[in-house]
């Protein structure tokens, strides 16, 4: 039995490391995109439209003769950038509301948590669609809107942790020394609640990348000529029975990246969860 | 396209689809008599049908057509979308219609005369025409239709051609005279509008009428069923005044995605659909497809263009607009976006039409020339940032188009790249149709647009190009103002002589080509696939559907048999 458990844990870590490898792999691609890409991703070549994958065009060309390989490579930049910034925004908001709500309690807590409930009531994707239609679709707007609609989970997580931490003796000690609330929150509570946020953030990146792809697919995300996995897929949809490479490669890129972040996130959660590691 | 424009498109479709065999009216009446006389002896009915030259085509089978969109309202004066009008064209008739060579001919009207002062038209109506509910059609219905269209409480987009009518007098049940305030050349065309049944509409508010969903007309097909978002079913009107159509049922299936629709066609669930250029050129060459389907191609009644908002300082100089056109690779756009299935457009008419002027200034792709023109107009890259500027303003603007038309998005990306070579920064914005119309076009709040117009059979240019149509929500939204063109358009409206009228429009096309308020892009080909079992299909300048009533399926090829 012990051996069995051990194997299970090893397996989990293997998957986590696999996730980590994928995440790093795509980050490297994003950083070195100009060196990896074989063509300029926005160069139109109307003489070579919808060409099949070949030695010059590894992933074929799209409806305007642009190199799909280079577009997928540059698309990585957009996806990862959007993923990180959006999650960054949601984590900052989530941490702030969560800490304040959990620490001060009372009316503040009630107000914040009811606001969270209200936000959770909206179907997030449709809220994003509506807001983007109002604003101009652009990378910045997509990042901000995804960030502003995905902080509720982090808030609840942080609030719960804060509630338990604030009753600990070291917090009481700090209070008795008349240390300001801000300082207590930042120096004593924040470091103790941040770990589960890492897990949520890693999983959040996967979600943000998917949302960005979906928005771009619908034409509401990244605007042409900037390549993104989602808008390459749009062209793929129109030609799905003919030009399989337009759907398969960006689709695989999205699939593998999201899988990577999910594996990493799940692995981290198991690793950090005392209930599981004690077994 | 705005309502008015849909109307124009629809009118075309409407008129070309309802065309039957006008001259053979008498004969078909006889044929109908035969059928009724022999009703009790079915075998003889079929014999007498085969003897009769008019009725020798077998009756039966169903045609399934695919459509991207659903209809909205089946009273055609109230709807502005093409699907509603396509269905309505089978159900209703106008007084006049266009024949296969796009000449006006009688539909509900047997004949018509123009008075000497050209201010009034007298229509002689056909006798014995029945509404689908059995009531007799007469001149009252025509007058009623006119009164409904100009009624202020009727929300119609098509009233402008009727508002200049002074009055309509009913001379007898089958003769009606329309008096205009002044001679108006497009008047005849406006009488291709569907005539509505007075007896069913006179005592109800038209917007509350059940005819919006259960229409009753005089047309070759009768309405059966409408499942919103799914299908619309019509059946042959056996007592149609032009002889009953040969195909027993017509079903329009609504499939919102063209890839799915194409798969349905291949599976055999559809008989008839429009193909995308990609499907037409690359996906229809399999033996299976060729064994089952026939492909047709003809010039469609529409053109694509890039329109410049002339209230914007950037586009006020015609040299700038000419430069943009010089830097637009029209041929290459047709080659890559349409897979070669289209013609370069140089103005608002189809290259194969009577009105088209083949000798206007053409702008072959020439970046050098474009750069020269921009320099002449004072645009230079004085701060060496790669983009042109003038008086401290950078040459950058937003090019807008609507979602759901990937061709327009592709065009936008192609010109964006080409104009960048001139030093012009273009931002593309693709948005939802209603937002684009209501927030940007109607409010004149745009820089440039990739759009399309349908090309009406009536050559009048007033609505899109006359300076008086610049305000409000009118269609000259780029606000092109040219006194010379205004005068030509006004004069052409008063000119009934076709050749003289053509000369005026030739001049108009020269002016538009010189000024380039639009960069005219292309007239695409209409591409359709039709199941091979349908015979009697003859592509003509009017397209394919103009003789739909004459299509038939030989008995040995029949796919569906109907039990009655």
PDB file of N, CA and C in Angstrom, chain A residues 42-44 46 49-50 63-64 66 71 133-137 218-220 223-225 237-242, chain B residues 257 259 262-263 278 282-283 329 332-333 336-337 339 403 406 410 413-414 416-417 420 427-430 432 435:
ATOM      1  N   UNK A  42       3.186  38.850 -40.645  1.00  0.00           N
ATOM      2  CA  UNK A  42       2.138  39.668 -41.263  1.00  0.00           C
ATOM      3  C   UNK A  42       2.383  39.885 -42.751  1.00  0.00           C
ATOM      4  N   UNK A  43       3.417  39.254 -43.300  1.00  0.00           N
ATOM      5  CA  UNK A  43       3.689  39.425 -44.731  1.00  0.00           C
ATOM      6  C   UNK A  43       2.674  38.668 -45.581  1.00  0.00           C
ATOM      7  N   UNK A  44       1.950  39.437 -46.400  1.00  0.00           N
ATOM      8  CA  UNK A  44       0.939  38.820 -47.256  1.00  0.00           C
ATOM      9  C   UNK A  44       1.578  38.396 -48.564  1.00  0.00           C
ATOM     10  N   UNK A  46      -0.080  36.979 -51.884  1.00  0.00           N
ATOM     11  CA  UNK A  46      -1.319  36.553 -52.523  1.00  0.00           C
ATOM     12  C   UNK A  46      -1.086  35.506 -53.602  1.00  0.00           C
ATOM     13  N   UNK A  49      -1.582  31.288 -51.684  1.00  0.00           N
ATOM     14  CA  UNK A  49      -2.671  31.251 -50.718  1.00  0.00           C
ATOM     15  C   UNK A  49      -3.028  29.811 -50.384  1.00  0.00           C
ATOM     16  N   UNK A  50      -3.263  29.542 -49.106  1.00  0.00           N
ATOM     17  CA  UNK A  50      -3.697  28.215 -48.647  1.00  0.00           C
ATOM     18  C   UNK A  50      -2.800  27.080 -49.155  1.00  0.00           C
ATOM     19  N   UNK A  63      -5.208  32.100 -45.671  1.00  0.00           N
ATOM     20  CA  UNK A  63      -5.987  32.622 -46.796  1.00  0.00           C
ATOM     21  C   UNK A  63      -5.311  33.794 -47.508  1.00  0.00           C
ATOM     22  N   UNK A  64      -4.375  34.444 -46.852  1.00  0.00           N
ATOM     23  CA  UNK A  64      -3.686  35.570 -47.475  1.00  0.00           C
ATOM     24  C   UNK A  64      -2.232  35.216 -47.756  1.00  0.00           C
ATOM     25  N   UNK A  66      -0.002  34.007 -45.730  1.00  0.00           N
ATOM     26  CA  UNK A  66       0.948  34.228 -44.636  1.00  0.00           C
ATOM     27  C   UNK A  66       1.366  32.889 -44.045  1.00  0.00           C
ATOM     28  N   UNK A  71       3.081  32.584 -37.663  1.00  0.00           N
ATOM     29  CA  UNK A  71       1.938  33.192 -36.977  1.00  0.00           C
ATOM     30  C   UNK A  71       1.648  32.484 -35.659  1.00  0.00           C
ATOM     31  N   UNK A 133     -17.737  44.542 -26.799  1.00  0.00           N
ATOM     32  CA  UNK A 133     -18.473  45.132 -27.907  1.00  0.00           C
ATOM     33  C   UNK A 133     -18.638  46.631 -27.692  1.00  0.00           C
ATOM     34  N   UNK A 134     -18.822  47.005 -26.418  1.00  0.00           N
ATOM     35  CA  UNK A 134     -18.959  48.427 -26.103  1.00  0.00           C
ATOM     36  C   UNK A 134     -17.647  49.170 -26.313  1.00  0.00           C
ATOM     37  N   UNK A 135     -16.597  48.602 -25.702  1.00  0.00           N
ATOM     38  CA  UNK A 135     -15.271  49.196 -25.876  1.00  0.00           C
ATOM     39  C   UNK A 135     -14.762  48.767 -27.241  1.00  0.00           C
ATOM     40  N   UNK A 136     -13.615  49.265 -27.594  1.00  0.00           N
ATOM     41  CA  UNK A 136     -13.012  48.830 -28.844  1.00  0.00           C
ATOM     42  C   UNK A 136     -12.281  47.510 -28.591  1.00  0.00           C
ATOM     43  N   UNK A 137     -12.438  46.508 -29.453  1.00  0.00           N
ATOM     44  CA  UNK A 137     -11.664  45.286 -29.213  1.00  0.00           C
ATOM     45  C   UNK A 137     -10.177  45.550 -29.440  1.00  0.00           C
ATOM     46  N   UNK A 218     -13.868  34.904 -32.271  1.00  0.00           N
ATOM     47  CA  UNK A 218     -15.113  35.595 -32.616  1.00  0.00           C
ATOM     48  C   UNK A 218     -14.853  36.973 -33.216  1.00  0.00           C
ATOM     49  N   UNK A 219     -13.577  37.353 -33.339  1.00  0.00           N
ATOM     50  CA  UNK A 219     -13.259  38.653 -33.929  1.00  0.00           C
ATOM     51  C   UNK A 219     -13.311  39.782 -32.928  1.00  0.00           C
ATOM     52  N   UNK A 220     -13.419  39.473 -31.639  1.00  0.00           N
ATOM     53  CA  UNK A 220     -13.522  40.531 -30.638  1.00  0.00           C
ATOM     54  C   UNK A 220     -12.255  40.660 -29.811  1.00  0.00           C
ATOM     55  N   UNK A 223      -6.881  42.195 -32.886  1.00  0.00           N
ATOM     56  CA  UNK A 223      -7.330  42.628 -34.209  1.00  0.00           C
ATOM     57  C   UNK A 223      -6.252  42.386 -35.263  1.00  0.00           C
ATOM     58  N   UNK A 224      -6.659  42.131 -36.496  1.00  0.00           N
ATOM     59  CA  UNK A 224      -5.695  41.919 -37.560  1.00  0.00           C
ATOM     60  C   UNK A 224      -4.845  43.168 -37.779  1.00  0.00           C
ATOM     61  N   UNK A 225      -3.620  43.048 -38.260  1.00  0.00           N
ATOM     62  CA  UNK A 225      -3.007  41.814 -38.750  1.00  0.00           C
ATOM     63  C   UNK A 225      -2.274  41.028 -37.670  1.00  0.00           C
ATOM     64  N   UNK A 237     -11.808  27.758 -39.507  1.00  0.00           N
ATOM     65  CA  UNK A 237     -13.213  27.338 -39.502  1.00  0.00           C
ATOM     66  C   UNK A 237     -13.823  27.462 -40.903  1.00  0.00           C
ATOM     67  N   UNK A 238     -13.502  28.570 -41.591  1.00  0.00           N
ATOM     68  CA  UNK A 238     -14.073  28.767 -42.924  1.00  0.00           C
ATOM     69  C   UNK A 238     -13.586  27.718 -43.918  1.00  0.00           C
ATOM     70  N   UNK A 239     -12.401  27.167 -43.655  1.00  0.00           N
ATOM     71  CA  UNK A 239     -11.799  26.260 -44.641  1.00  0.00           C
ATOM     72  C   UNK A 239     -11.580  24.876 -44.072  1.00  0.00           C
ATOM     73  N   UNK A 240     -12.396  24.508 -43.084  1.00  0.00           N
ATOM     74  CA  UNK A 240     -12.072  23.311 -42.300  1.00  0.00           C
ATOM     75  C   UNK A 240     -12.030  22.034 -43.138  1.00  0.00           C
ATOM     76  N   UNK A 241     -12.852  21.940 -44.176  1.00  0.00           N
ATOM     77  CA  UNK A 241     -12.857  20.716 -44.964  1.00  0.00           C
ATOM     78  C   UNK A 241     -11.718  20.695 -45.969  1.00  0.00           C
ATOM     79  N   UNK A 242     -11.065  21.837 -46.146  1.00  0.00           N
ATOM     80  CA  UNK A 242     -10.053  21.920 -47.187  1.00  0.00           C
ATOM     81  C   UNK A 242      -8.649  22.132 -46.622  1.00  0.00           C
TER      82      UNK A 242
ATOM     83  N   UNK B 257     -24.420  28.389 -41.257  1.00  0.00           N
ATOM     84  CA  UNK B 257     -22.981  28.319 -41.501  1.00  0.00           C
ATOM     85  C   UNK B 257     -22.742  27.642 -42.845  1.00  0.00           C
ATOM     86  N   UNK B 259     -20.160  26.187 -44.217  1.00  0.00           N
ATOM     87  CA  UNK B 259     -19.450  24.899 -44.228  1.00  0.00           C
ATOM     88  C   UNK B 259     -20.421  23.768 -43.909  1.00  0.00           C
ATOM     89  N   UNK B 262     -22.702  23.177 -46.793  1.00  0.00           N
ATOM     90  CA  UNK B 262     -22.070  22.427 -47.869  1.00  0.00           C
ATOM     91  C   UNK B 262     -22.059  20.927 -47.549  1.00  0.00           C
ATOM     92  N   UNK B 263     -21.828  20.603 -46.274  1.00  0.00           N
ATOM     93  CA  UNK B 263     -21.843  19.194 -45.885  1.00  0.00           C
ATOM     94  C   UNK B 263     -23.233  18.597 -46.067  1.00  0.00           C
ATOM     95  N   UNK B 278     -14.215  29.376 -52.438  1.00  0.00           N
ATOM     96  CA  UNK B 278     -13.341  28.248 -52.107  1.00  0.00           C
ATOM     97  C   UNK B 278     -14.032  26.927 -52.419  1.00  0.00           C
ATOM     98  N   UNK B 282     -12.379  24.696 -55.251  1.00  0.00           N
ATOM     99  CA  UNK B 282     -11.499  23.644 -54.753  1.00  0.00           C
ATOM    100  C   UNK B 282     -12.214  22.407 -54.223  1.00  0.00           C
ATOM    101  N   UNK B 283     -13.462  22.533 -53.838  1.00  0.00           N
ATOM    102  CA  UNK B 283     -14.074  21.404 -53.146  1.00  0.00           C
ATOM    103  C   UNK B 283     -15.164  20.708 -53.942  1.00  0.00           C
ATOM    104  N   UNK B 329      -4.467  46.462 -55.029  1.00  0.00           N
ATOM    105  CA  UNK B 329      -4.286  45.457 -56.087  1.00  0.00           C
ATOM    106  C   UNK B 329      -5.590  44.701 -56.354  1.00  0.00           C
ATOM    107  N   UNK B 332      -5.352  41.131 -57.824  1.00  0.00           N
ATOM    108  CA  UNK B 332      -4.851  40.152 -56.859  1.00  0.00           C
ATOM    109  C   UNK B 332      -5.882  39.844 -55.798  1.00  0.00           C
ATOM    110  N   UNK B 333      -6.670  40.854 -55.422  1.00  0.00           N
ATOM    111  CA  UNK B 333      -7.728  40.630 -54.440  1.00  0.00           C
ATOM    112  C   UNK B 333      -8.732  39.628 -55.003  1.00  0.00           C
ATOM    113  N   UNK B 336      -7.140  36.121 -54.987  1.00  0.00           N
ATOM    114  CA  UNK B 336      -6.945  35.413 -53.723  1.00  0.00           C
ATOM    115  C   UNK B 336      -8.228  35.313 -52.899  1.00  0.00           C
ATOM    116  N   UNK B 337      -9.034  36.367 -52.884  1.00  0.00           N
ATOM    117  CA  UNK B 337     -10.234  36.346 -52.050  1.00  0.00           C
ATOM    118  C   UNK B 337     -11.361  35.581 -52.741  1.00  0.00           C
ATOM    119  N   UNK B 339     -10.880  33.555 -55.520  1.00  0.00           N
ATOM    120  CA  UNK B 339     -10.304  32.508 -56.350  1.00  0.00           C
ATOM    121  C   UNK B 339     -10.588  32.777 -57.828  1.00  0.00           C
ATOM    122  N   UNK B 403     -18.602  42.142 -39.275  1.00  0.00           N
ATOM    123  CA  UNK B 403     -18.273  40.761 -38.971  1.00  0.00           C
ATOM    124  C   UNK B 403     -19.063  39.820 -39.869  1.00  0.00           C
ATOM    125  N   UNK B 406     -15.988  37.149 -44.280  1.00  0.00           N
ATOM    126  CA  UNK B 406     -14.534  37.012 -44.197  1.00  0.00           C
ATOM    127  C   UNK B 406     -13.850  37.647 -45.407  1.00  0.00           C
ATOM    128  N   UNK B 410     -10.577  40.063 -45.234  1.00  0.00           N
ATOM    129  CA  UNK B 410      -9.359  39.791 -45.987  1.00  0.00           C
ATOM    130  C   UNK B 410      -8.959  41.009 -46.827  1.00  0.00           C
ATOM    131  N   UNK B 413      -7.260  43.505 -44.721  1.00  0.00           N
ATOM    132  CA  UNK B 413      -5.868  43.180 -44.396  1.00  0.00           C
ATOM    133  C   UNK B 413      -4.943  43.377 -45.593  1.00  0.00           C
ATOM    134  N   UNK B 414      -5.467  43.071 -46.785  1.00  0.00           N
ATOM    135  CA  UNK B 414      -4.630  43.244 -47.980  1.00  0.00           C
ATOM    136  C   UNK B 414      -4.330  44.728 -48.231  1.00  0.00           C
ATOM    137  N   UNK B 416      -4.483  47.120 -46.058  1.00  0.00           N
ATOM    138  CA  UNK B 416      -3.690  47.612 -44.928  1.00  0.00           C
ATOM    139  C   UNK B 416      -2.202  47.433 -45.220  1.00  0.00           C
ATOM    140  N   UNK B 417      -1.842  46.246 -45.699  1.00  0.00           N
ATOM    141  CA  UNK B 417      -0.447  45.967 -45.995  1.00  0.00           C
ATOM    142  C   UNK B 417       0.063  46.823 -47.171  1.00  0.00           C
ATOM    143  N   UNK B 420       0.393  50.503 -46.244  1.00  0.00           N
ATOM    144  CA  UNK B 420       1.525  50.684 -45.348  1.00  0.00           C
ATOM    145  C   UNK B 420       2.786  50.988 -46.165  1.00  0.00           C
ATOM    146  N   UNK B 427      -5.630  51.113 -39.239  1.00  0.00           N
ATOM    147  CA  UNK B 427      -6.057  50.223 -38.178  1.00  0.00           C
ATOM    148  C   UNK B 427      -7.346  49.579 -38.654  1.00  0.00           C
ATOM    149  N   UNK B 428      -7.463  48.267 -38.458  1.00  0.00           N
ATOM    150  CA  UNK B 428      -8.672  47.582 -38.922  1.00  0.00           C
ATOM    151  C   UNK B 428      -9.603  47.372 -37.743  1.00  0.00           C
ATOM    152  N   UNK B 429     -10.871  47.628 -37.974  1.00  0.00           N
ATOM    153  CA  UNK B 429     -11.835  47.348 -36.919  1.00  0.00           C
ATOM    154  C   UNK B 429     -13.016  46.611 -37.526  1.00  0.00           C
ATOM    155  N   UNK B 430     -13.239  45.393 -37.031  1.00  0.00           N
ATOM    156  CA  UNK B 430     -14.319  44.568 -37.562  1.00  0.00           C
ATOM    157  C   UNK B 430     -15.386  44.463 -36.495  1.00  0.00           C
ATOM    158  N   UNK B 432     -19.753  44.106 -35.250  1.00  0.00           N
ATOM    159  CA  UNK B 432     -21.052  43.507 -35.496  1.00  0.00           C
ATOM    160  C   UNK B 432     -21.884  44.442 -36.367  1.00  0.00           C
ATOM    161  N   UNK B 435     -24.163  47.308 -34.874  1.00  0.00           N
ATOM    162  CA  UNK B 435     -23.338  48.347 -34.264  1.00  0.00           C
ATOM    163  C   UNK B 435     -22.714  49.227 -35.339  1.00  0.00           C
TER     164      UNK B 435
END
